Short mmCIF file of N, CA, C and O and ligand atoms in Angstrom, two decimals:
data_model
loop_
_atom_site.label_atom_id
_atom_site.label_comp_id
_atom_site.label_asym_id
_atom_site.label_seq_id
_atom_site.Cartn_x
_atom_site.Cartn_y
_atom_site.Cartn_z
N UNK A 1 187.45 40.87 65.64
CA UNK A 1 186.53 39.76 65.66
C UNK A 1 185.11 40.21 65.79
O UNK A 1 184.82 40.95 66.72
N UNK A 2 184.20 39.59 65.03
CA UNK A 2 182.84 40.02 65.22
C UNK A 2 182.13 39.27 66.43
O UNK A 2 182.40 38.07 66.61
N UNK A 3 181.34 39.97 67.11
CA UNK A 3 180.59 39.26 68.23
C UNK A 3 179.52 38.41 67.72
O UNK A 3 178.66 38.90 67.01
N UNK A 4 179.52 37.19 68.02
CA UNK A 4 178.49 36.24 67.60
C UNK A 4 177.22 36.41 68.42
O UNK A 4 177.34 36.67 69.66
N UNK A 5 176.17 36.09 67.87
CA UNK A 5 174.85 36.23 68.55
C UNK A 5 174.33 34.82 68.88
O UNK A 5 174.43 33.90 68.08
N UNK A 6 173.76 34.74 70.04
CA UNK A 6 173.10 33.48 70.40
C UNK A 6 171.97 33.11 69.49
O UNK A 6 171.10 33.98 69.20
N UNK A 7 171.92 31.91 68.84
CA UNK A 7 170.84 31.61 67.89
C UNK A 7 169.51 31.48 68.49
O UNK A 7 168.51 31.53 67.79
N UNK A 8 169.40 31.44 69.75
CA UNK A 8 168.12 31.34 70.43
C UNK A 8 167.54 32.66 70.73
O UNK A 8 166.40 32.97 70.44
N UNK A 9 168.31 33.53 71.50
CA UNK A 9 167.81 34.81 71.91
C UNK A 9 168.44 36.04 71.31
O UNK A 9 168.07 37.15 71.64
N UNK A 10 169.49 35.77 70.48
CA UNK A 10 170.22 36.82 69.73
C UNK A 10 171.09 37.65 70.68
O UNK A 10 171.51 38.72 70.23
N UNK A 11 171.29 37.33 71.86
CA UNK A 11 172.15 38.05 72.80
C UNK A 11 173.64 37.62 72.44
O UNK A 11 173.84 36.61 71.94
N UNK A 12 174.61 38.47 72.91
CA UNK A 12 176.03 38.12 72.68
C UNK A 12 176.29 36.80 73.27
O UNK A 12 175.92 36.45 74.43
N UNK A 13 177.12 35.95 72.59
CA UNK A 13 177.54 34.65 73.06
C UNK A 13 178.44 34.77 74.20
O UNK A 13 179.41 35.62 74.11
N UNK A 14 178.36 33.96 75.19
CA UNK A 14 179.28 33.93 76.27
C UNK A 14 180.23 32.67 76.04
O UNK A 14 179.74 31.61 75.77
N UNK A 15 181.52 32.93 76.10
CA UNK A 15 182.49 31.86 75.70
C UNK A 15 182.21 30.59 76.43
O UNK A 15 182.26 29.45 75.87
N UNK A 16 181.89 30.68 77.71
CA UNK A 16 181.68 29.47 78.51
C UNK A 16 180.52 28.63 78.09
O UNK A 16 180.39 27.49 78.32
N UNK A 17 179.56 29.29 77.33
CA UNK A 17 178.40 28.59 76.86
C UNK A 17 178.32 28.59 75.38
O UNK A 17 177.31 28.21 74.83
N UNK A 18 179.34 28.95 74.63
CA UNK A 18 179.35 28.94 73.20
C UNK A 18 178.83 27.65 72.63
O UNK A 18 179.16 26.57 73.14
N UNK A 19 178.08 27.72 71.51
CA UNK A 19 177.74 28.87 70.79
C UNK A 19 176.49 29.62 71.36
O UNK A 19 175.76 30.29 70.55
N UNK A 20 176.19 29.43 72.58
CA UNK A 20 174.96 30.05 73.09
C UNK A 20 175.35 31.13 74.15
O UNK A 20 176.59 31.23 74.46
N UNK A 21 174.44 31.80 74.68
CA UNK A 21 174.74 32.83 75.66
C UNK A 21 174.56 32.35 77.09
O UNK A 21 175.08 32.90 78.06
N UNK A 22 173.93 31.18 77.20
CA UNK A 22 173.69 30.57 78.51
C UNK A 22 173.34 29.10 78.39
O UNK A 22 173.08 28.59 77.38
N UNK A 23 173.44 28.44 79.56
CA UNK A 23 173.09 27.04 79.57
C UNK A 23 171.64 26.86 79.23
O UNK A 23 171.22 25.85 78.68
N UNK A 24 170.82 27.81 79.60
CA UNK A 24 169.39 27.74 79.29
C UNK A 24 169.17 27.71 77.86
O UNK A 24 168.36 26.85 77.34
N UNK A 25 169.80 28.60 77.07
CA UNK A 25 169.61 28.58 75.61
C UNK A 25 170.12 27.35 74.99
O UNK A 25 169.63 26.81 74.01
N UNK A 26 171.23 26.75 75.57
CA UNK A 26 171.74 25.48 75.03
C UNK A 26 170.64 24.43 75.18
O UNK A 26 170.49 23.64 74.24
N UNK A 27 169.99 24.39 76.29
CA UNK A 27 168.98 23.34 76.48
C UNK A 27 167.77 23.58 75.51
O UNK A 27 167.13 22.66 74.98
N UNK A 28 167.38 24.88 75.31
CA UNK A 28 166.32 25.17 74.36
C UNK A 28 166.65 24.66 73.00
O UNK A 28 165.79 24.08 72.36
N UNK A 29 167.88 24.93 72.61
CA UNK A 29 168.30 24.44 71.24
C UNK A 29 168.32 22.94 71.12
O UNK A 29 167.87 22.38 70.16
N UNK A 30 168.79 22.28 72.23
CA UNK A 30 168.79 20.87 72.15
C UNK A 30 167.40 20.28 72.12
O UNK A 30 167.15 19.32 71.41
N UNK A 31 166.48 20.88 72.83
CA UNK A 31 165.13 20.44 72.84
C UNK A 31 164.49 20.60 71.45
O UNK A 31 163.78 19.67 70.94
N UNK A 32 164.83 21.76 70.79
CA UNK A 32 164.29 21.97 69.49
C UNK A 32 164.86 20.86 68.49
O UNK A 32 164.16 20.33 67.69
N UNK A 33 166.14 20.68 68.60
CA UNK A 33 166.79 19.69 67.78
C UNK A 33 166.20 18.26 67.91
O UNK A 33 165.95 17.58 66.98
N UNK A 34 166.00 17.91 69.15
CA UNK A 34 165.42 16.57 69.45
C UNK A 34 164.01 16.49 68.84
O UNK A 34 163.65 15.40 68.41
N UNK A 35 163.23 17.54 68.97
CA UNK A 35 161.88 17.49 68.48
C UNK A 35 161.92 17.27 66.90
O UNK A 35 161.09 16.56 66.44
N UNK A 36 162.87 17.95 66.27
CA UNK A 36 162.94 17.72 64.89
C UNK A 36 163.34 16.27 64.41
O UNK A 36 162.81 15.65 63.63
N UNK A 37 164.35 15.73 65.30
CA UNK A 37 164.82 14.42 65.01
C UNK A 37 163.64 13.42 65.20
O UNK A 37 163.47 12.42 64.50
N UNK A 38 162.86 13.62 66.21
CA UNK A 38 161.74 12.77 66.54
C UNK A 38 160.73 12.78 65.32
O UNK A 38 160.12 11.77 64.95
N UNK A 39 160.57 13.95 64.72
CA UNK A 39 159.62 14.10 63.63
C UNK A 39 160.00 13.42 62.32
O UNK A 39 159.19 12.90 61.65
N UNK A 40 161.29 13.40 62.12
CA UNK A 40 161.77 12.88 60.80
C UNK A 40 161.80 11.34 60.76
O UNK A 40 161.23 10.73 59.92
N UNK A 41 162.43 10.62 61.77
CA UNK A 41 162.59 9.21 61.54
C UNK A 41 161.39 8.37 61.74
O UNK A 41 161.38 7.20 61.57
N UNK A 42 160.26 8.96 62.08
CA UNK A 42 159.06 8.29 62.35
C UNK A 42 158.59 7.52 61.09
O UNK A 42 158.33 6.37 61.12
N UNK A 43 158.67 8.16 59.97
CA UNK A 43 158.35 7.52 58.62
C UNK A 43 159.34 6.44 58.31
O UNK A 43 158.98 5.39 57.81
N UNK A 44 160.58 6.65 58.68
CA UNK A 44 161.57 5.65 58.43
C UNK A 44 161.42 4.40 59.27
O UNK A 44 161.55 3.25 58.73
N UNK A 45 160.97 4.65 60.52
CA UNK A 45 160.78 3.47 61.38
C UNK A 45 159.59 2.60 60.90
O UNK A 45 159.55 1.43 60.85
N UNK A 46 158.56 3.33 60.43
CA UNK A 46 157.35 2.66 59.98
C UNK A 46 157.64 1.85 58.73
O UNK A 46 157.31 0.68 58.53
N UNK A 47 158.43 2.42 57.79
CA UNK A 47 158.88 1.76 56.52
C UNK A 47 159.61 0.51 56.86
O UNK A 47 159.43 -0.50 56.25
N UNK A 48 160.59 0.61 57.85
CA UNK A 48 161.44 -0.50 58.18
C UNK A 48 160.63 -1.60 58.70
O UNK A 48 160.83 -2.81 58.46
N UNK A 49 159.52 -1.29 59.50
CA UNK A 49 158.75 -2.36 60.06
C UNK A 49 157.92 -3.08 58.99
O UNK A 49 157.62 -4.26 59.01
N UNK A 50 157.46 -2.25 58.02
CA UNK A 50 156.68 -2.82 56.95
C UNK A 50 157.50 -3.74 56.09
O UNK A 50 157.05 -4.75 55.66
N UNK A 51 158.83 -3.38 55.88
CA UNK A 51 159.70 -4.26 55.05
C UNK A 51 159.91 -5.56 55.76
O UNK A 51 160.11 -6.60 55.12
N UNK A 52 159.88 -5.52 57.09
CA UNK A 52 160.30 -6.76 57.86
C UNK A 52 159.02 -7.59 58.00
O UNK A 52 158.97 -8.32 59.07
N UNK A 53 158.12 -7.62 57.17
CA UNK A 53 156.90 -8.38 57.29
C UNK A 53 157.24 -9.90 57.17
O UNK A 53 158.19 -10.29 56.54
N UNK A 54 156.45 -10.74 57.70
CA UNK A 54 156.67 -12.18 57.72
C UNK A 54 156.09 -12.88 56.47
O UNK A 54 156.10 -14.16 56.49
N UNK A 55 155.72 -12.15 55.54
CA UNK A 55 155.11 -12.79 54.29
C UNK A 55 156.16 -13.66 53.59
O UNK A 55 155.77 -14.75 53.25
N UNK A 56 157.36 -13.21 53.56
CA UNK A 56 158.41 -14.03 52.96
C UNK A 56 158.64 -15.41 53.68
O UNK A 56 158.80 -16.43 53.06
N UNK A 57 158.53 -15.41 54.97
CA UNK A 57 158.79 -16.59 55.75
C UNK A 57 157.61 -17.60 55.53
O UNK A 57 157.81 -18.79 55.53
N UNK A 58 156.41 -17.06 55.45
CA UNK A 58 155.26 -17.95 55.28
C UNK A 58 155.20 -18.66 53.97
O UNK A 58 154.77 -19.82 53.81
N UNK A 59 155.71 -18.08 52.95
CA UNK A 59 155.63 -18.67 51.60
C UNK A 59 156.99 -19.45 51.25
O UNK A 59 157.26 -20.43 51.79
ZN1 LIG B 101 170.67 32.99 74.37
#
C-alpha cells in the first residue's frame, strides 16, 4: 500500500485524521473549501434575486 500524503502539508496521513495528517489540516482544508463555496454562489444569489423582481405583479 502506498502511503498517502496530506493534501495540505504533504506529510504522511494519519489514519485517525484521514485523509489529513492532523485535525489542524482538516480545518485548514474545510476553511479553504468554504471560502470557495462562498465565492461561487454569490452570482447565483444575485441572479435569483433579480429574477424575483415584482415587475410581474405590478403589471
Ligand atoms: Zn497535514
